[in-house]
GROMACS .gro file of C-alpha atoms in nm:
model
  227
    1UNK     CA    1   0.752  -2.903  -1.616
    2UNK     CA    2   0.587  -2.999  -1.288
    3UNK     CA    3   0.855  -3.136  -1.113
    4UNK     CA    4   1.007  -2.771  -1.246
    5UNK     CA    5   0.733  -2.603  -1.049
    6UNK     CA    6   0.757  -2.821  -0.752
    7UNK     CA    7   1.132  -2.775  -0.714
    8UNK     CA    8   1.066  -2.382  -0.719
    9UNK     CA    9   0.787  -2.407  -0.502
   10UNK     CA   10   1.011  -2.578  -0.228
   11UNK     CA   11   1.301  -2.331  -0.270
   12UNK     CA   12   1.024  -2.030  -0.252
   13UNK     CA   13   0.887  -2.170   0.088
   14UNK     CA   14   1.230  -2.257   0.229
   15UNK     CA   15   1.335  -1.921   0.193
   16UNK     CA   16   0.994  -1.754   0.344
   17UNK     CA   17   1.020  -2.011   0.642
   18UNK     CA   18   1.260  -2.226   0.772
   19UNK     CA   19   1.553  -2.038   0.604
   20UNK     CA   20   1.508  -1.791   0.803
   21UNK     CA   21   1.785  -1.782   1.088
   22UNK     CA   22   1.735  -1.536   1.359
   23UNK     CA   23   2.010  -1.349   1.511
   24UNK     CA   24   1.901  -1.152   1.887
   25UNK     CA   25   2.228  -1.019   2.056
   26UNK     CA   26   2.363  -0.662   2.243
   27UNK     CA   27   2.570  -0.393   2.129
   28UNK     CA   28   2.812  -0.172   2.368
   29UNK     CA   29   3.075   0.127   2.261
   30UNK     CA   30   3.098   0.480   2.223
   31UNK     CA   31   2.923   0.792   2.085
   32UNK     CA   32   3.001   1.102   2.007
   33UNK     CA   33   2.872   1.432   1.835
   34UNK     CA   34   2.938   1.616   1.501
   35UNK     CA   35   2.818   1.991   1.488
   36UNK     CA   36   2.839   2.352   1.592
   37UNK     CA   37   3.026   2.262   1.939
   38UNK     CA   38   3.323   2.110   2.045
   39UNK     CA   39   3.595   1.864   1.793
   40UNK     CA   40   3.483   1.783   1.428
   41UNK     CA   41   3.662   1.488   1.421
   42UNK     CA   42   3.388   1.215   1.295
   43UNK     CA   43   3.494   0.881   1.498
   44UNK     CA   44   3.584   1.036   1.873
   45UNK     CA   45   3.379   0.854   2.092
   46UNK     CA   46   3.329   1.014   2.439
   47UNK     CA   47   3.053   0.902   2.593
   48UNK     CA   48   2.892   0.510   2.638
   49UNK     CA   49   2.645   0.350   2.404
   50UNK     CA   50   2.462   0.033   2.427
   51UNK     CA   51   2.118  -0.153   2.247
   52UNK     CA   52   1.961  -0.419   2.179
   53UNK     CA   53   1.938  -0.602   1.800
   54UNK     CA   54   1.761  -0.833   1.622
   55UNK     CA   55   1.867  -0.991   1.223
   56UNK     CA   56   1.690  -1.189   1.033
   57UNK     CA   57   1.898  -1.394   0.771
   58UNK     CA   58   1.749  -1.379   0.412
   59UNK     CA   59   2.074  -1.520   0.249
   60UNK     CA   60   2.382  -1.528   0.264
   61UNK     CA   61   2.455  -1.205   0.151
   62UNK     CA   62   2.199  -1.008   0.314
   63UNK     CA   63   1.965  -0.924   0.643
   64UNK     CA   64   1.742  -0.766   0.802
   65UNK     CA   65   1.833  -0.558   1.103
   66UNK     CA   66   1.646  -0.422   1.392
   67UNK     CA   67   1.776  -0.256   1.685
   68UNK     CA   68   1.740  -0.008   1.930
   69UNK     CA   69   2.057   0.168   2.067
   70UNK     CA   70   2.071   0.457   2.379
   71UNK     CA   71   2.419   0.681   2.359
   72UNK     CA   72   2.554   0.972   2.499
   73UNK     CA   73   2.645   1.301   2.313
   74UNK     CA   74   2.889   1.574   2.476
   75UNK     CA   75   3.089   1.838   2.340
   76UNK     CA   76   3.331   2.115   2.483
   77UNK     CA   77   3.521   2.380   2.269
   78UNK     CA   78   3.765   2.399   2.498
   79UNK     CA   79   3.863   2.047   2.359
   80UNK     CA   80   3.831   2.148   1.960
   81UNK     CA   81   4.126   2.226   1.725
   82UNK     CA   82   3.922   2.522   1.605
   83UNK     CA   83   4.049   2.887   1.754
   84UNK     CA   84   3.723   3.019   1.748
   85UNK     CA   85   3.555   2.806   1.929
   86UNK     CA   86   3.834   2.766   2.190
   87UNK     CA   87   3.781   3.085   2.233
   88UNK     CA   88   3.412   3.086   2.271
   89UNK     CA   89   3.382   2.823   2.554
   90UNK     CA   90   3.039   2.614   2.474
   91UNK     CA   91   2.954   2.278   2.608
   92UNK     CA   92   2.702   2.034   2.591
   93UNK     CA   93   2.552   1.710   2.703
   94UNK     CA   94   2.251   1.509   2.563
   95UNK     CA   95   2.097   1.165   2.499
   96UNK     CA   96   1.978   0.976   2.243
   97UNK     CA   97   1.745   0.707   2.141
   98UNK     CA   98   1.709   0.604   1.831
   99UNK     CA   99   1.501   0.240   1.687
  100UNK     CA  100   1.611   0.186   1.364
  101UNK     CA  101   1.561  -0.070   1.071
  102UNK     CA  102   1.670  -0.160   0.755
  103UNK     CA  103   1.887  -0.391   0.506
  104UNK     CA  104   2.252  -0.540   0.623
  105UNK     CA  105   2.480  -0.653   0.304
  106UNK     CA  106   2.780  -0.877   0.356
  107UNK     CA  107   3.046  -0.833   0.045
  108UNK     CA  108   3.069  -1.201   0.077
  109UNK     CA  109   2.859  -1.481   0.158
  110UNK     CA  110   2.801  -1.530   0.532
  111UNK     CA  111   2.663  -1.904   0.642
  112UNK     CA  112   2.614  -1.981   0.975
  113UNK     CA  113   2.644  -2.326   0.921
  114UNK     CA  114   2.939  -2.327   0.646
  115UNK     CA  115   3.245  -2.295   0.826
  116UNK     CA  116   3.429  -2.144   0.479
  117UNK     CA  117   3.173  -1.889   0.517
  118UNK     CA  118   3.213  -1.769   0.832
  119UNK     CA  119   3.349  -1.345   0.831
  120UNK     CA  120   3.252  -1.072   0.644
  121UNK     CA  121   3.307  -0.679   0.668
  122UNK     CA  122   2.925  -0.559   0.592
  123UNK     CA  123   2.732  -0.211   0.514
  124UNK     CA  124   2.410  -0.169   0.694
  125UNK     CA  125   2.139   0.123   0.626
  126UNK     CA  126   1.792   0.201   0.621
  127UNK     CA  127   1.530   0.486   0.828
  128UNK     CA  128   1.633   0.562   1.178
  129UNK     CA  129   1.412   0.760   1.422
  130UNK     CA  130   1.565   0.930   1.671
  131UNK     CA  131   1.457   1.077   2.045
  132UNK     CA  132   1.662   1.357   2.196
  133UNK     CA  133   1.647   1.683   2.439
  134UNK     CA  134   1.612   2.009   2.278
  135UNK     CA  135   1.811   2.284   2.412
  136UNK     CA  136   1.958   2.618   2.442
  137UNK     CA  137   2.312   2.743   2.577
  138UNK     CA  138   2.288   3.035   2.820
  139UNK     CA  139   2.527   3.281   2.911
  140UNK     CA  140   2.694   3.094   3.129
  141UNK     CA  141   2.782   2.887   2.858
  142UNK     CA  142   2.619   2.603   2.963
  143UNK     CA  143   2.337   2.409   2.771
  144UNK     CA  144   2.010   2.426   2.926
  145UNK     CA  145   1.696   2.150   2.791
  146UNK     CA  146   1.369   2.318   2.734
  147UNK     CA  147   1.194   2.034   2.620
  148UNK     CA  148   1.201   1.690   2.394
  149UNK     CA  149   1.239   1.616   2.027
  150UNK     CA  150   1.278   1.370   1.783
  151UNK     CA  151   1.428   1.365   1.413
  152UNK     CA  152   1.424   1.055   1.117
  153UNK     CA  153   1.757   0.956   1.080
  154UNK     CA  154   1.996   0.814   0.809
  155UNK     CA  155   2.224   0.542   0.919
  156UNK     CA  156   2.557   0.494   0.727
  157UNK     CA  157   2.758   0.182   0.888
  158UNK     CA  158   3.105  -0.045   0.816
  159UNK     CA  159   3.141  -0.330   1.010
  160UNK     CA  160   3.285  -0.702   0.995
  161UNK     CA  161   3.161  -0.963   1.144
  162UNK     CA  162   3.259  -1.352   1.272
  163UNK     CA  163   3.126  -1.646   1.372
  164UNK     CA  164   3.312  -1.698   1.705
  165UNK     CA  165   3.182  -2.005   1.820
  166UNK     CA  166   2.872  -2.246   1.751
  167UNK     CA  167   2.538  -2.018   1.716
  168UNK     CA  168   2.787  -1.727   1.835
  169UNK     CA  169   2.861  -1.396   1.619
  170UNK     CA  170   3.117  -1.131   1.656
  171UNK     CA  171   3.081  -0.735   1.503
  172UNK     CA  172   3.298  -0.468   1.502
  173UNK     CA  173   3.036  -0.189   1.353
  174UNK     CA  174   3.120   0.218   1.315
  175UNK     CA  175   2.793   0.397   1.224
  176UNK     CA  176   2.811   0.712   1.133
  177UNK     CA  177   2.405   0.900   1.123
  178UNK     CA  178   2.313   1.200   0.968
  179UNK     CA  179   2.029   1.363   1.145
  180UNK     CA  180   1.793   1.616   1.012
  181UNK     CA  181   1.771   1.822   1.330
  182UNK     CA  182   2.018   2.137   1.361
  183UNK     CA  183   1.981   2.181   1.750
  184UNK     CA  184   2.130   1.870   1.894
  185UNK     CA  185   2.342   2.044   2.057
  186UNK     CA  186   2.119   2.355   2.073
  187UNK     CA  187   2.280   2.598   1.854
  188UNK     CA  188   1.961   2.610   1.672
  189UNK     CA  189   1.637   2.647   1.930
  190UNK     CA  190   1.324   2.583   1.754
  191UNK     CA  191   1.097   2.763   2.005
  192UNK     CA  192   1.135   3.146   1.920
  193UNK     CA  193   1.150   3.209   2.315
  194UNK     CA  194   1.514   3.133   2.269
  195UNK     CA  195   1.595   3.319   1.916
  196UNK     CA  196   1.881   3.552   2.048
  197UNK     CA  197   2.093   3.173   2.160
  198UNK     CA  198   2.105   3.098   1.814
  199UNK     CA  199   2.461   3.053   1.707
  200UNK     CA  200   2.634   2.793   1.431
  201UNK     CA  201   2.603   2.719   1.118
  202UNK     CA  202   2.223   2.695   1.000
  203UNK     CA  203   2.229   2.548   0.673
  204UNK     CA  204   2.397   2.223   0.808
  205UNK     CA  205   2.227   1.934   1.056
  206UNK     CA  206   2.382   1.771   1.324
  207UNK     CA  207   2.520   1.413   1.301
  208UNK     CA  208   2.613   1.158   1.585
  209UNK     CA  209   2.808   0.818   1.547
  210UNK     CA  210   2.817   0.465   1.758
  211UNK     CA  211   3.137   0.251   1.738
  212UNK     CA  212   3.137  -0.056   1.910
  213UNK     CA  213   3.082  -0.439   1.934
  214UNK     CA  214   2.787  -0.602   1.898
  215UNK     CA  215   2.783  -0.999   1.984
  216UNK     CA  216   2.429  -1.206   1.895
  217UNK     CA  217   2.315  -1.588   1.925
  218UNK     CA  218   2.170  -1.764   1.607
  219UNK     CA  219   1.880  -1.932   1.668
  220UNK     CA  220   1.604  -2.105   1.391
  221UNK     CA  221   1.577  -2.385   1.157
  222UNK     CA  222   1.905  -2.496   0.967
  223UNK     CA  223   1.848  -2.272   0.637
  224UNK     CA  224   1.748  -2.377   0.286
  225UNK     CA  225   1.929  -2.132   0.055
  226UNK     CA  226   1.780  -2.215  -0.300
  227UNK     CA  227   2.027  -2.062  -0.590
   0.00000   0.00000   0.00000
């Protein structure tokens, strides 16, 4: 029974310490804009995107992920496949920030140092918060910002990742995030001063999604995955 106990105790402190492998790296792509302007079409990336991310390794089946990512969000009617707002002539520009953190699951095991082990495809999600303008579209049809805001977030991602070389990793990640904020693309001012821009749909939030690579160096103690 005490060697029992032992044995567990040495698997329950390799995975709280030196199983732990680190993973720091950059992400670059696209972003684009779901709402009341412009194309609906979910994965059309249109402006840049880039971050910074950090993983730590709890097994081989799972992580957690920290990052924070900047993008771009635009939108013209004039380039939508919806009459109406062809028609109506809106456009917009904004940026976002947005720190997020939460849980990254690999469908199959995913050890750095096993090479039969070595690509996955992968969901990440978890609690976003997100910084953006706030705005209003005149007459001219032009969006004007009359100040900042900021909105929790709910990350949806797909991704699959590879270990491309020795401490090297590989993703291909698109991350779709549903926002609860109806005026990124101000459709919806919150400041009553700007009421009578109010256009859109009201009952539905905005989304925004990144699509892009992200490559990271492992780093840490050789891991200890007790099963």
């Amino acid at each position: 029974m005490k060697k029992l106990i032992y044995i567990a105790l040495i698997c329950l402190l390799c995975n709280k310490t030196s199983a732990q492998i680190h993973e720091i790296g950059v992400f670059a792509g696209g972003s684009n804009y779901i709402g009341d302007v412009g194309s609906t079409q979910y994965i059309n990336p249109n402006a840049p995107a880039f971050g910074l991310l950090y993983k730590m390794n709890r097994s081989p089946r799972h992580s957690l992920r920290f990052s924070i990512t900047m993008g771009g969000l635009k939108a013209d009617d004039l380039k939508s496949s919806i009459p109406s707002r062809e028609l109506r002539g809106f456009k917009m520009k904004n940026n976002v920030t947005e720190v997020s953190g939460g849980i990254e699951f690999n469908f199959f095991e995913y050890d750095l140092h096993n090479s039969r082990y070595s690509g996955t495809p992968y969901v990440f999600t978890g609690i976003n918060y997100a910084v953006f303008d706030l705005m209003y579209i005149d007459a001219d049809k032009e969006a004007k910002e009359y100040t900042n805001g900021s909105s929790l977030v709910i990350p949806m991602v797909v991704g699959y990742k590879k270990n491309i070389a020795a401490q090297w990793n590989l993703a291909a990640e698109i991350g779709v995030r549903y926002t609860f904020s109806d005026n990124l693309d101000g459709s919806n001012p919150e400041n009553g001063k700007y009421s009578q821009y109010r256009f859109g749909n009201f009952n539905s939030n905005d989304w925004y999604v990144f699509s892009g690579l992200s490559l990271t160096y492992t780093f840490g103690k050789n891991p200890c995955f007790c099963d």
